[in-house]
Amino acid sequence: GENVEQHPSTLSVQEGDSAVIKCTYSDSASNYFPWYKQELGKRPQLIIDIRSNVGEKKDQRIAVTLNKTAKHFSLHITETQPEDSAVYFCALGGSNYKLTFGKGTLLTVNP
Amino acid sequence: KAGVTQTPRYLIKTRGQQVTLSCSPISGHRSVSWYQQTPGQGLQFLFEYFSETQRNKGNFPGRFSGRQFSNSRSEMNVSTLELGDSALYLCASSLSGGVNTGELFFGEGSRLTVL
C-alpha cells in the first residue's frame, strides 16, 4: 500500500540559506506529489505540486524535483526567510481519492 | 468566496461519549475528505465523499463514520470515544474529487480533547 517517509523531521537553517526536504515512497501507482505548508495554529495549504510526467517544477523560491525511478521527490527552498518557518508535509496521490501524507518536517529559519 | 468551514472549532468530551463534527466545503466543491492530525503522525486519511458517496475509507475502526449531504456538506461521527481519539480533525474540499487532479482546501479543523 501507500507509504511515504519524510526526512528530516526537523531542519534549522540560517536566513538566506537553502533548505531541502526529501520524501521516499513505495507505491508505483502514485502519480501526484503535492507539498503542503502548515504554519503554527493554521490550516495546511498547498505550496507546490508535481505530476508524474514532470521531473521538476519551480515557483519563485520553491521547487520540487521528482525521481520516479528511485521513487523519491524533494522540496527545495532557496533564500529562506523567517516567514518560511512552518511544518512542511509531502503527500502522495493516485486514483484512490486520497492523499497519503508524510509525518512532516518542522523548518525553522533563524534570522 | 468563503473557505472551508468546520464546526465546532474546539470541544471536550469524556471517554465513552460520541461526537459529531461538521464541514461546509467551498461553494461548488463536491468532494470532501477528512483527516486526523496528531503530533508526530502527520495527517491520516479518514474518508472521502463525493456526491453523497463514500469513495474511500482509511484504516480507522468502525467507530469512525461519516456522511455527505446533497448540498455537499459533510459530517463525521466518532462513537464510544477513547483517549487516543484526541486530535485535530481536518476537513478538506476539492473541486472535482480526484485528489490527483488538484488542490485540497483545508478548513481550520475541529480540535477534540477526550478526557
mmCIF file of C-alpha atoms in Angstrom:
data_model
loop_
_atom_site.group_PDB
_atom_site.id
_atom_site.type_symbol
_atom_site.label_atom_id
_atom_site.label_comp_id
_atom_site.label_asym_id
_atom_site.label_seq_id
_atom_site.Cartn_x
_atom_site.Cartn_y
_atom_site.Cartn_z
ATOM 1 C CA GLY A 1 0.000 0.000 0.000
ATOM 2 C CA GLU A 2 0.929 3.644 0.054
ATOM 3 C CA ASN A 3 3.681 4.668 2.396
ATOM 4 C CA VAL A 4 5.792 7.797 2.395
ATOM 5 C CA GLU A 5 8.821 8.556 4.511
ATOM 6 C CA GLN A 6 9.809 12.165 5.027
ATOM 7 C CA HIS A 7 13.213 13.398 6.178
ATOM 8 C CA PRO A 8 14.407 15.221 8.124
ATOM 9 C CA SER A 9 11.789 15.597 10.842
ATOM 10 C CA THR A 10 13.326 18.899 11.917
ATOM 11 C CA LEU A 11 15.518 21.325 9.997
ATOM 12 C CA SER A 12 17.091 24.531 11.204
ATOM 13 C CA VAL A 13 18.735 26.946 8.767
ATOM 14 C CA GLN A 14 20.033 30.480 8.766
ATOM 15 C CA GLU A 15 18.096 33.120 6.882
ATOM 16 C CA GLY A 16 19.245 33.188 3.283
ATOM 17 C CA ASP A 17 20.364 29.546 3.249
ATOM 18 C CA SER A 18 18.652 26.800 1.260
ATOM 19 C CA ALA A 19 16.511 24.031 2.717
ATOM 20 C CA VAL A 20 15.838 20.613 1.232
ATOM 21 C CA ILE A 21 13.243 18.109 2.398
ATOM 22 C CA LYS A 22 13.056 14.647 0.869
ATOM 23 C CA CYS A 23 10.302 12.072 0.669
ATOM 24 C CA THR A 24 10.540 8.483 -0.479
ATOM 25 C CA TYR A 25 7.649 6.229 -1.398
ATOM 26 C CA SER A 26 6.965 2.669 -2.459
ATOM 27 C CA ASP A 27 3.715 2.672 -4.455
ATOM 28 C CA SER A 28 4.455 2.866 -8.173
ATOM 29 C CA ALA A 29 0.842 3.850 -8.840
ATOM 30 C CA SER A 30 1.363 7.230 -7.187
ATOM 31 C CA ASN A 31 1.234 9.952 -9.806
ATOM 32 C CA TYR A 32 0.643 13.169 -7.904
ATOM 33 C CA PHE A 33 3.085 14.689 -5.422
ATOM 34 C CA PRO A 34 1.969 17.836 -3.584
ATOM 35 C CA TRP A 35 3.651 19.728 -0.769
ATOM 36 C CA TYR A 36 1.673 21.456 1.961
ATOM 37 C CA LYS A 37 2.821 24.118 4.406
ATOM 38 C CA GLN A 38 1.242 24.429 7.828
ATOM 39 C CA GLU A 39 2.106 27.439 9.933
ATOM 40 C CA LEU A 40 1.627 27.174 13.674
ATOM 41 C CA GLY A 41 -2.061 27.071 14.508
ATOM 42 C CA LYS A 42 -3.090 27.382 10.867
ATOM 43 C CA ARG A 43 -4.534 25.070 8.250
ATOM 44 C CA PRO A 44 -2.314 23.199 5.761
ATOM 45 C CA GLN A 45 -2.019 24.985 2.428
ATOM 46 C CA LEU A 46 -0.713 23.738 -0.884
ATOM 47 C CA ILE A 47 2.526 25.422 -1.901
ATOM 48 C CA ILE A 48 3.567 23.396 -4.932
ATOM 49 C CA ASP A 49 2.749 20.131 -6.638
ATOM 50 C CA ILE A 50 4.143 17.959 -9.396
ATOM 51 C CA ARG A 51 2.759 15.175 -11.521
ATOM 52 C CA SER A 52 4.498 12.020 -12.582
ATOM 53 C CA ASN A 53 5.129 13.166 -16.137
ATOM 54 C CA VAL A 54 7.231 16.121 -14.945
ATOM 55 C CA GLY A 55 10.682 15.946 -13.391
ATOM 56 C CA GLU A 56 10.936 19.412 -11.889
ATOM 57 C CA LYS A 57 8.734 22.408 -11.190
ATOM 58 C CA LYS A 58 9.645 25.835 -9.854
ATOM 59 C CA ASP A 59 7.663 28.673 -8.355
ATOM 60 C CA GLN A 60 9.825 31.605 -7.324
ATOM 61 C CA ARG A 61 11.922 30.420 -4.363
ATOM 62 C CA ILE A 62 10.465 26.938 -4.126
ATOM 63 C CA ALA A 63 10.972 23.970 -6.388
ATOM 64 C CA VAL A 64 10.081 20.316 -6.371
ATOM 65 C CA THR A 65 12.014 17.534 -8.083
ATOM 66 C CA LEU A 66 10.747 14.034 -8.773
ATOM 67 C CA ASN A 67 12.690 10.876 -9.489
ATOM 68 C CA LYS A 68 10.115 8.217 -10.350
ATOM 69 C CA THR A 69 12.704 5.523 -10.938
ATOM 70 C CA ALA A 70 14.158 5.929 -7.471
ATOM 71 C CA LYS A 71 10.742 6.765 -6.002
ATOM 72 C CA HIS A 72 11.651 9.965 -4.260
ATOM 73 C CA PHE A 73 10.765 13.630 -4.522
ATOM 74 C CA SER A 74 12.168 16.678 -2.807
ATOM 75 C CA LEU A 75 11.191 20.210 -1.868
ATOM 76 C CA HIS A 76 13.819 22.885 -2.309
ATOM 77 C CA ILE A 77 13.507 26.329 -0.745
ATOM 78 C CA THR A 78 16.136 28.886 -1.659
ATOM 79 C CA GLU A 79 16.959 32.179 0.061
ATOM 80 C CA THR A 80 14.956 31.169 3.115
ATOM 81 C CA GLN A 81 13.162 33.821 5.122
ATOM 82 C CA PRO A 82 11.757 33.745 8.670
ATOM 83 C CA GLU A 83 8.230 33.502 7.262
ATOM 84 C CA ASP A 84 9.205 30.156 5.707
ATOM 85 C CA SER A 85 9.258 28.721 9.239
ATOM 86 C CA ALA A 86 6.473 26.122 9.369
ATOM 87 C CA VAL A 87 5.788 22.414 9.144
ATOM 88 C CA TYR A 88 6.021 21.064 5.605
ATOM 89 C CA PHE A 89 4.228 17.894 4.536
ATOM 90 C CA CYS A 90 4.824 15.902 1.407
ATOM 91 C CA ALA A 91 1.991 13.759 0.099
ATOM 92 C CA LEU A 92 1.194 11.097 -2.474
ATOM 93 C CA GLY A 93 -1.896 10.900 -4.641
ATOM 94 C CA GLY A 94 -3.143 8.290 -7.063
ATOM 95 C CA SER A 95 -6.513 7.229 -8.335
ATOM 96 C CA ASN A 96 -7.989 6.291 -4.964
ATOM 97 C CA TYR A 97 -9.355 9.692 -3.922
ATOM 98 C CA LYS A 98 -6.992 10.249 -1.033
ATOM 99 C CA LEU A 99 -3.644 11.776 -0.197
ATOM 100 C CA THR A 100 -1.110 9.905 1.898
ATOM 101 C CA PHE A 101 0.926 12.398 3.913
ATOM 102 C CA GLY A 102 4.414 12.212 5.316
ATOM 103 C CA LYS A 103 4.866 12.946 9.009
ATOM 104 C CA GLY A 104 6.112 16.435 8.381
ATOM 105 C CA THR A 105 9.280 18.496 8.673
ATOM 106 C CA LEU A 106 9.498 21.365 11.123
ATOM 107 C CA LEU A 107 11.552 24.042 9.373
ATOM 108 C CA THR A 108 12.974 26.843 11.480
ATOM 109 C CA VAL A 109 14.620 29.786 9.738
ATOM 110 C CA ASN A 110 16.815 31.747 12.117
ATOM 111 C CA PRO A 111 17.190 35.475 11.446
ATOM 112 C CA LYS B 1 -15.551 33.211 -1.754
ATOM 113 C CA ALA B 2 -15.851 31.609 1.656
ATOM 114 C CA GLY B 3 -13.386 28.890 2.574
ATOM 115 C CA VAL B 4 -13.983 25.537 4.166
ATOM 116 C CA THR B 5 -15.859 25.946 7.432
ATOM 117 C CA GLN B 6 -15.663 23.466 10.279
ATOM 118 C CA THR B 7 -17.712 23.439 13.438
ATOM 119 C CA PRO B 8 -17.219 23.248 16.297
ATOM 120 C CA ARG B 9 -13.641 24.533 16.469
ATOM 121 C CA TYR B 10 -12.981 23.144 19.919
ATOM 122 C CA LEU B 11 -14.710 20.540 22.003
ATOM 123 C CA ILE B 12 -14.067 18.483 25.104
ATOM 124 C CA LYS B 13 -15.671 15.095 25.642
ATOM 125 C CA THR B 14 -15.263 12.237 28.069
ATOM 126 C CA ARG B 15 -14.476 8.639 27.277
ATOM 127 C CA GLY B 16 -17.446 6.693 26.014
ATOM 128 C CA GLN B 17 -19.278 9.696 24.617
ATOM 129 C CA GLN B 18 -19.845 10.330 20.942
ATOM 130 C CA VAL B 19 -19.140 13.405 18.853
ATOM 131 C CA THR B 20 -20.313 14.828 15.540
ATOM 132 C CA LEU B 21 -18.187 17.257 13.540
ATOM 133 C CA SER B 22 -19.452 19.327 10.640
ATOM 134 C CA CYS B 23 -17.797 20.603 7.480
ATOM 135 C CA SER B 24 -19.090 23.008 4.847
ATOM 136 C CA PRO B 25 -16.971 22.897 1.700
ATOM 137 C CA ILE B 26 -16.160 25.749 -0.634
ATOM 138 C CA SER B 27 -19.141 26.545 -2.823
ATOM 139 C CA GLY B 28 -19.070 24.363 -5.916
ATOM 140 C CA HIS B 29 -16.735 21.766 -4.419
ATOM 141 C CA ARG B 30 -18.318 18.336 -4.399
ATOM 142 C CA SER B 31 -15.563 16.302 -2.766
ATOM 143 C CA VAL B 32 -14.979 16.366 0.969
ATOM 144 C CA SER B 33 -12.194 14.494 2.732
ATOM 145 C CA TRP B 34 -11.470 14.100 6.423
ATOM 146 C CA TYR B 35 -8.059 13.736 8.060
ATOM 147 C CA GLN B 36 -6.930 13.176 11.613
ATOM 148 C CA GLN B 37 -3.858 15.124 12.691
ATOM 149 C CA THR B 38 -1.904 14.178 15.800
ATOM 150 C CA PRO B 39 1.551 15.342 16.894
ATOM 151 C CA GLY B 40 4.265 13.374 15.176
ATOM 152 C CA GLN B 41 1.873 11.380 12.991
ATOM 153 C CA GLY B 42 1.094 13.843 10.267
ATOM 154 C CA LEU B 43 -2.283 13.741 8.624
ATOM 155 C CA GLN B 44 -4.034 10.395 8.438
ATOM 156 C CA PHE B 45 -6.831 9.851 5.964
ATOM 157 C CA LEU B 46 -10.249 9.007 7.371
ATOM 158 C CA PHE B 47 -12.638 9.065 4.391
ATOM 159 C CA GLU B 48 -13.619 10.856 1.212
ATOM 160 C CA TYR B 49 -17.092 11.646 -0.108
ATOM 161 C CA PHE B 50 -18.298 12.768 -3.487
ATOM 162 C CA SER B 51 -21.939 13.307 -4.358
ATOM 163 C CA GLU B 52 -23.030 11.659 -1.106
ATOM 164 C CA THR B 53 -20.991 8.512 -1.832
ATOM 165 C CA GLN B 54 -18.027 7.358 0.201
ATOM 166 C CA ARG B 55 -15.314 6.523 -2.284
ATOM 167 C CA ASN B 56 -12.522 5.588 0.080
ATOM 168 C CA LYS B 57 -12.016 4.919 3.756
ATOM 169 C CA GLY B 58 -8.827 4.903 5.789
ATOM 170 C CA ASN B 59 -7.649 2.395 8.361
ATOM 171 C CA PHE B 60 -9.728 3.547 11.280
ATOM 172 C CA PRO B 61 -12.097 1.462 13.419
ATOM 173 C CA GLY B 62 -15.799 1.349 12.701
ATOM 174 C CA ARG B 63 -16.381 3.894 15.488
ATOM 175 C CA PHE B 64 -15.434 6.500 12.915
ATOM 176 C CA SER B 65 -18.124 7.204 10.373
ATOM 177 C CA GLY B 66 -19.185 9.962 8.088
ATOM 178 C CA ARG B 67 -21.710 11.102 5.562
ATOM 179 C CA GLN B 68 -22.274 13.750 2.967
ATOM 180 C CA PHE B 69 -25.471 15.586 2.223
ATOM 181 C CA SER B 70 -26.907 16.661 -1.102
ATOM 182 C CA ASN B 71 -25.536 20.182 -0.612
ATOM 183 C CA SER B 72 -22.018 18.683 -0.230
ATOM 184 C CA ARG B 73 -21.839 19.469 3.469
ATOM 185 C CA SER B 74 -20.321 16.611 5.417
ATOM 186 C CA GLU B 75 -20.350 15.301 8.936
ATOM 187 C CA MET B 76 -18.166 12.800 10.715
ATOM 188 C CA ASN B 77 -19.072 10.942 13.856
ATOM 189 C CA VAL B 78 -16.926 9.193 16.408
ATOM 190 C CA SER B 79 -18.719 6.927 18.826
ATOM 191 C CA THR B 80 -17.514 5.460 22.120
ATOM 192 C CA LEU B 81 -14.686 7.969 22.379
ATOM 193 C CA GLU B 82 -11.275 6.845 23.571
ATOM 194 C CA LEU B 83 -8.409 8.936 24.931
ATOM 195 C CA GLY B 84 -6.463 8.257 21.736
ATOM 196 C CA ASP B 85 -9.121 9.986 19.668
ATOM 197 C CA SER B 86 -7.878 13.344 20.927
ATOM 198 C CA ALA B 87 -6.694 15.103 17.790
ATOM 199 C CA LEU B 88 -7.263 17.870 15.297
ATOM 200 C CA TYR B 89 -9.803 16.729 12.722
ATOM 201 C CA LEU B 90 -9.337 18.452 9.407
ATOM 202 C CA CYS B 91 -11.827 18.612 6.598
ATOM 203 C CA ALA B 92 -10.740 19.401 3.058
ATOM 204 C CA SER B 93 -12.704 20.074 -0.077
ATOM 205 C CA SER B 94 -11.775 19.922 -3.714
ATOM 206 C CA LEU B 95 -13.439 20.749 -6.978
ATOM 207 C CA SER B 96 -13.513 17.506 -8.861
ATOM 208 C CA GLY B 97 -12.935 14.937 -6.210
ATOM 209 C CA GLY B 98 -9.950 13.242 -7.737
ATOM 210 C CA VAL B 99 -7.173 14.274 -5.402
ATOM 211 C CA ASN B 100 -4.595 13.716 -8.046
ATOM 212 C CA THR B 101 -6.136 16.404 -10.189
ATOM 213 C CA GLY B 102 -5.867 19.372 -7.912
ATOM 214 C CA GLU B 103 -5.584 21.146 -4.632
ATOM 215 C CA LEU B 104 -7.190 20.217 -1.354
ATOM 216 C CA PHE B 105 -8.523 23.226 0.544
ATOM 217 C CA PHE B 106 -8.459 22.605 4.272
ATOM 218 C CA GLY B 107 -10.626 24.001 6.987
ATOM 219 C CA GLU B 108 -9.146 25.224 10.265
ATOM 220 C CA GLY B 109 -10.075 21.970 11.954
ATOM 221 C CA SER B 110 -12.010 20.787 14.959
ATOM 222 C CA ARG B 111 -9.810 20.156 17.970
ATOM 223 C CA LEU B 112 -11.211 17.294 20.023
ATOM 224 C CA THR B 113 -9.997 16.573 23.534
ATOM 225 C CA VAL B 114 -11.144 13.361 25.186
ATOM 226 C CA LEU B 115 -10.805 13.217 28.958
#
